[in-house]
Amino acid sequence: MSDLEAFLADLRSEFRQQMDARIEGVEHASAALGSGDEAGRRQLILHAHKLSGLGATFGFAELGRLADAVEQAAEAGAEPACLQDSIVTLLTEMRRVASGGQ
Amino acid sequence: MPRALEKVLYVDDEPMLCRVVKVALEKVGGLTVETVGSGAEALSTIPCFHPDLVLLDVMMPDLDGPETLRLIRDTVAGHFLPVVFITARARKSDLEYLGPFGPAGVITKPFEPLDLAKRLQAIWAGLSDNPAADE
């Protein structure tokens, strides 16, 4: 394994370890949006956007795909109730990755 | 003759991606890389670091990529500075939206860290008519 590959493997592991904080961020933004705070939508889009880019870069393709779906739906102005299922699915995948799933 | 690409400023509010890009460009590409976490920091860093090229994330809180590029263009140090957008949004409409801001190129996420330096060098090589790339 090259130095760069070893570095990326370490970062991938760190990404998993940081997942709890990212889960909290998505939950917080989702709750805010659900209570009618549109600033929560912007936060949800930003969280999902980061997860989409990082997930795909670190080889968590499903996580990246689910985050991208949430980002696109939120940005398209989907009602909070309509976003709920895709947010729950994303959070489930985030917890799976955090617990060591590939 | 265009000079070689040596110094890159990477702008992204995601610290992990900053670390990936810095190591990828330095280890693989032999470049000198400075990273900052916001458009405002980019504006203050450019006159001191004197990058050859700025790699700029599109979606950031506060100043986003396009607005940061507009402000860079308003500065003496950044007027002709090549700026490459990096974005996870690769739909045709997204790329069409970015075009009028005048980036030197657009790199889409996810990117392969081992290939990133090569992609930046290809964009740099295409800038031979750009005053910022000639010396």
CSV table of C-alpha atoms in Angstrom, one decimal:
chain,number,residue,atom,x,y,z
A,1,MET,CA,0.0,0.0,0.0
A,2,SER,CA,1.4,3.4,-1.0
A,3,ASP,CA,1.7,6.3,1.5
A,4,LEU,CA,-1.3,8.0,-0.1
A,5,GLU,CA,-3.4,4.8,0.0
A,6,ALA,CA,-2.6,4.3,3.6
A,7,PHE,CA,-3.5,8.0,4.3
A,8,LEU,CA,-6.8,7.5,2.6
A,9,ALA,CA,-7.5,4.4,4.5
A,10,ASP,CA,-6.9,6.3,7.8
A,11,LEU,CA,-9.2,9.1,6.7
A,12,ARG,CA,-11.9,6.6,5.7
A,13,SER,CA,-11.7,5.2,9.2
A,14,GLU,CA,-11.8,8.7,10.7
A,15,PHE,CA,-14.9,9.5,8.5
A,16,ARG,CA,-16.6,6.5,10.2
A,17,GLN,CA,-15.6,7.7,13.6
A,18,GLN,CA,-17.0,11.2,12.9
A,19,MET,CA,-20.4,9.8,11.7
A,20,ASP,CA,-22.2,10.3,15.0
A,21,ALA,CA,-21.6,14.1,14.8
A,22,ARG,CA,-22.9,14.1,11.2
A,23,ILE,CA,-25.9,12.0,12.2
A,24,GLU,CA,-26.7,14.6,14.8
A,25,GLY,CA,-26.4,17.3,12.2
A,26,VAL,CA,-28.8,15.7,9.8
A,27,GLU,CA,-31.3,15.0,12.7
A,28,HIS,CA,-31.1,18.5,13.9
A,29,ALA,CA,-31.6,20.0,10.5
A,30,SER,CA,-34.5,17.6,9.8
A,31,ALA,CA,-36.2,18.5,13.1
A,32,ALA,CA,-35.9,22.2,12.3
A,33,LEU,CA,-37.3,21.8,8.9
A,34,GLY,CA,-40.1,19.6,10.3
A,35,SER,CA,-41.1,22.4,12.7
A,36,GLY,CA,-41.4,24.9,9.9
A,37,ASP,CA,-37.9,26.5,10.1
A,38,GLU,CA,-36.8,26.9,6.5
A,39,ALA,CA,-33.2,27.5,7.6
A,40,GLY,CA,-33.3,23.8,8.5
A,41,ARG,CA,-33.7,23.1,4.8
A,42,ARG,CA,-30.4,24.9,4.0
A,43,GLN,CA,-28.7,23.0,6.8
A,44,LEU,CA,-30.1,19.7,5.5
A,45,ILE,CA,-28.9,20.5,2.0
A,46,LEU,CA,-25.4,21.3,3.2
A,47,HIS,CA,-25.1,18.2,5.4
A,48,ALA,CA,-26.4,16.0,2.6
A,49,HIS,CA,-24.1,17.7,0.1
A,50,LYS,CA,-21.0,17.0,2.2
A,51,LEU,CA,-22.1,13.4,2.8
A,52,SER,CA,-22.6,12.9,-0.8
A,53,GLY,CA,-19.1,14.1,-1.7
A,54,LEU,CA,-17.3,12.4,1.2
A,55,GLY,CA,-19.2,9.1,0.9
A,56,ALA,CA,-18.4,8.7,-2.7
A,57,THR,CA,-14.8,9.8,-2.3
A,58,PHE,CA,-14.2,7.3,0.5
A,59,GLY,CA,-15.9,4.4,-1.3
A,60,PHE,CA,-19.3,4.4,0.5
A,61,ALA,CA,-21.3,4.5,-2.7
A,62,GLU,CA,-24.7,3.8,-1.2
A,63,LEU,CA,-24.2,6.5,1.4
A,64,GLY,CA,-23.2,9.0,-1.3
A,65,ARG,CA,-26.2,8.0,-3.4
A,66,LEU,CA,-28.8,8.4,-0.6
A,67,ALA,CA,-27.3,11.7,0.5
A,68,ASP,CA,-27.5,13.0,-3.0
A,69,ALA,CA,-31.1,12.0,-3.2
A,70,VAL,CA,-31.9,13.9,0.0
A,71,GLU,CA,-29.9,16.9,-1.3
A,72,GLN,CA,-31.7,17.0,-4.6
A,73,ALA,CA,-35.2,16.6,-3.1
A,74,ALA,CA,-34.6,19.2,-0.4
A,75,GLU,CA,-33.3,21.6,-3.0
A,76,ALA,CA,-36.2,21.0,-5.2
A,77,GLY,CA,-38.4,22.3,-2.4
A,78,ALA,CA,-40.0,19.0,-1.3
A,79,GLU,CA,-42.3,19.3,1.6
A,80,PRO,CA,-40.8,18.1,5.0
A,81,ALA,CA,-43.2,15.2,5.2
A,82,CYS,CA,-42.2,14.0,1.8
A,83,LEU,CA,-38.5,14.2,2.7
A,84,GLN,CA,-39.0,12.1,5.8
A,85,ASP,CA,-38.6,8.7,4.3
A,86,SER,CA,-35.5,9.5,2.4
A,87,ILE,CA,-34.0,11.2,5.5
A,88,VAL,CA,-34.7,8.1,7.6
A,89,THR,CA,-33.1,5.8,4.9
A,90,LEU,CA,-30.0,8.1,4.9
A,91,LEU,CA,-29.7,8.0,8.7
A,92,THR,CA,-30.0,4.2,8.7
A,93,GLU,CA,-27.2,4.0,6.2
A,94,MET,CA,-25.1,6.5,8.2
A,95,ARG,CA,-25.5,4.3,11.3
A,96,ARG,CA,-24.6,1.2,9.3
A,97,VAL,CA,-21.4,2.9,8.1
A,98,ALA,CA,-20.6,4.2,11.6
A,99,SER,CA,-20.9,0.6,13.0
A,100,GLY,CA,-18.4,-0.7,10.5
A,101,GLY,CA,-20.5,-1.6,7.4
A,102,GLN,CA,-18.9,-1.3,4.0
B,1,MET,CA,6.4,29.1,-22.9
B,2,PRO,CA,3.9,28.5,-20.1
B,3,ARG,CA,5.5,27.9,-16.8
B,4,ALA,CA,4.8,24.8,-14.7
B,5,LEU,CA,1.9,24.6,-12.3
B,6,GLU,CA,3.5,24.8,-8.8
B,7,LYS,CA,1.2,26.4,-6.2
B,8,VAL,CA,-2.5,25.6,-5.7
B,9,LEU,CA,-4.9,27.1,-3.3
B,10,TYR,CA,-7.8,24.7,-2.4
B,11,VAL,CA,-11.0,26.2,-0.9
B,12,ASP,CA,-13.5,23.9,0.8
B,13,ASP,CA,-15.4,24.1,4.0
B,14,GLU,CA,-15.1,20.3,4.5
B,15,PRO,CA,-11.8,19.7,6.4
B,16,MET,CA,-11.6,16.1,5.4
B,17,LEU,CA,-11.7,16.9,1.7
B,18,CYS,CA,-9.1,19.6,2.3
B,19,ARG,CA,-6.8,17.0,3.7
B,20,VAL,CA,-7.4,14.5,0.9
B,21,VAL,CA,-6.8,17.2,-1.8
B,22,LYS,CA,-3.6,18.5,-0.1
B,23,VAL,CA,-2.0,15.1,0.2
B,24,ALA,CA,-3.1,14.0,-3.2
B,25,LEU,CA,-1.7,17.0,-5.0
B,26,GLU,CA,1.5,17.2,-2.9
B,27,LYS,CA,2.3,13.5,-2.9
B,28,VAL,CA,1.2,12.6,-6.4
B,29,GLY,CA,1.5,15.9,-8.2
B,30,GLY,CA,4.5,17.4,-6.4
B,31,LEU,CA,2.6,20.6,-6.0
B,32,THR,CA,2.6,23.1,-3.1
B,33,VAL,CA,-0.9,23.3,-1.7
B,34,GLU,CA,-2.5,25.7,0.8
B,35,THR,CA,-6.0,24.9,2.0
B,36,VAL,CA,-8.6,27.3,3.4
B,37,GLY,CA,-12.2,26.7,4.6
B,38,SER,CA,-14.1,29.7,3.2
B,39,GLY,CA,-14.3,32.1,0.3
B,40,ALA,CA,-13.4,35.0,2.7
B,41,GLU,CA,-10.2,33.2,3.7
B,42,ALA,CA,-9.4,32.6,0.0
B,43,LEU,CA,-9.6,36.3,-0.6
B,44,SER,CA,-7.2,37.1,2.2
B,45,THR,CA,-4.8,34.3,1.3
B,46,ILE,CA,-4.4,34.9,-2.4
B,47,PRO,CA,-2.3,38.1,-2.1
B,48,CYS,CA,0.0,36.4,0.4
B,49,PHE,CA,0.3,32.9,-1.0
B,50,HIS,CA,0.3,33.9,-4.7
B,51,PRO,CA,-1.2,30.6,-6.1
B,52,ASP,CA,-0.8,29.7,-9.7
B,53,LEU,CA,-4.3,28.3,-9.6
B,54,VAL,CA,-7.3,28.2,-7.2
B,55,LEU,CA,-9.4,25.0,-6.9
B,56,LEU,CA,-12.7,26.2,-5.5
B,57,ASP,CA,-15.6,24.3,-4.1
B,58,VAL,CA,-18.9,25.4,-5.4
B,59,MET,CA,-21.2,24.8,-2.5
B,60,MET,CA,-20.1,26.5,0.7
B,61,PRO,CA,-22.0,28.3,3.4
B,62,ASP,CA,-21.8,32.1,3.4
B,63,LEU,CA,-19.7,32.9,0.3
B,64,ASP,CA,-20.3,30.1,-2.3
B,65,GLY,CA,-17.9,29.3,-5.1
B,66,PRO,CA,-19.4,31.5,-7.8
B,67,GLU,CA,-19.6,34.5,-5.5
B,68,THR,CA,-16.1,33.9,-4.3
B,69,LEU,CA,-14.9,33.8,-7.9
B,70,ARG,CA,-16.7,37.1,-8.6
B,71,LEU,CA,-14.9,38.7,-5.6
B,72,ILE,CA,-11.5,37.2,-6.6
B,73,ARG,CA,-11.9,38.8,-10.1
B,74,ASP,CA,-12.4,42.2,-8.4
B,75,THR,CA,-8.9,42.0,-6.8
B,76,VAL,CA,-5.6,42.9,-8.4
B,77,ALA,CA,-4.0,39.6,-7.4
B,78,GLY,CA,-7.0,37.6,-8.7
B,79,HIS,CA,-8.1,39.4,-11.8
B,80,PHE,CA,-6.5,36.9,-14.2
B,81,LEU,CA,-6.0,34.0,-11.7
B,82,PRO,CA,-7.1,30.7,-13.1
B,83,VAL,CA,-9.9,29.3,-10.9
B,84,VAL,CA,-11.2,25.7,-11.3
B,85,PHE,CA,-14.5,24.8,-9.7
B,86,ILE,CA,-14.9,21.5,-8.0
B,87,THR,CA,-18.5,20.3,-7.5
B,88,ALA,CA,-20.6,17.3,-6.7
B,89,ARG,CA,-23.3,18.7,-9.0
B,90,ALA,CA,-22.6,17.4,-12.4
B,91,ARG,CA,-25.9,17.8,-14.1
B,92,LYS,CA,-25.9,19.6,-17.4
B,93,SER,CA,-27.9,22.5,-15.9
B,94,ASP,CA,-25.4,22.8,-13.0
B,95,LEU,CA,-22.5,23.0,-15.4
B,96,GLU,CA,-24.3,25.5,-17.6
B,97,TYR,CA,-24.9,27.6,-14.5
B,98,LEU,CA,-21.2,27.7,-13.7
B,99,GLY,CA,-20.0,28.5,-17.2
B,100,PRO,CA,-20.7,32.3,-17.2
B,101,PHE,CA,-18.6,32.8,-14.1
B,102,GLY,CA,-15.6,32.1,-16.2
B,103,PRO,CA,-13.8,29.2,-14.5
B,104,ALA,CA,-10.7,27.7,-16.1
B,105,GLY,CA,-12.4,24.3,-15.7
B,106,VAL,CA,-14.8,22.2,-13.6
B,107,ILE,CA,-13.9,19.0,-11.8
B,108,THR,CA,-16.7,16.9,-10.5
B,109,LYS,CA,-16.9,15.0,-7.2
B,110,PRO,CA,-16.4,12.3,-6.4
B,111,PHE,CA,-12.8,12.5,-7.8
B,112,GLU,CA,-10.2,9.9,-7.7
B,113,PRO,CA,-7.4,11.3,-5.4
B,114,LEU,CA,-4.7,9.6,-7.4
B,115,ASP,CA,-5.9,11.3,-10.6
B,116,LEU,CA,-6.6,14.8,-9.3
B,117,ALA,CA,-3.1,16.2,-10.0
B,118,LYS,CA,-3.2,14.9,-13.5
B,119,ARG,CA,-6.6,16.5,-14.1
B,120,LEU,CA,-5.4,19.8,-12.8
B,121,GLN,CA,-2.3,19.7,-14.9
B,122,ALA,CA,-4.4,19.0,-18.0
B,123,ILE,CA,-6.5,22.1,-17.3
B,124,TRP,CA,-3.3,24.1,-16.7
B,125,ALA,CA,-1.8,22.9,-20.0
B,126,GLY,CA,-4.9,24.2,-21.7
B,127,LEU,CA,-4.4,27.7,-20.3
B,128,SER,CA,-1.4,28.5,-22.5
B,129,ASP,CA,-3.2,31.6,-23.8
B,130,ASN,CA,-4.0,32.8,-20.3
B,131,PRO,CA,-1.7,35.6,-19.2
B,132,ALA,CA,-1.6,34.1,-15.7
B,133,ALA,CA,-0.1,30.9,-17.0
B,134,ASP,CA,2.6,32.6,-19.1
B,135,GLU,CA,5.7,34.3,-17.8
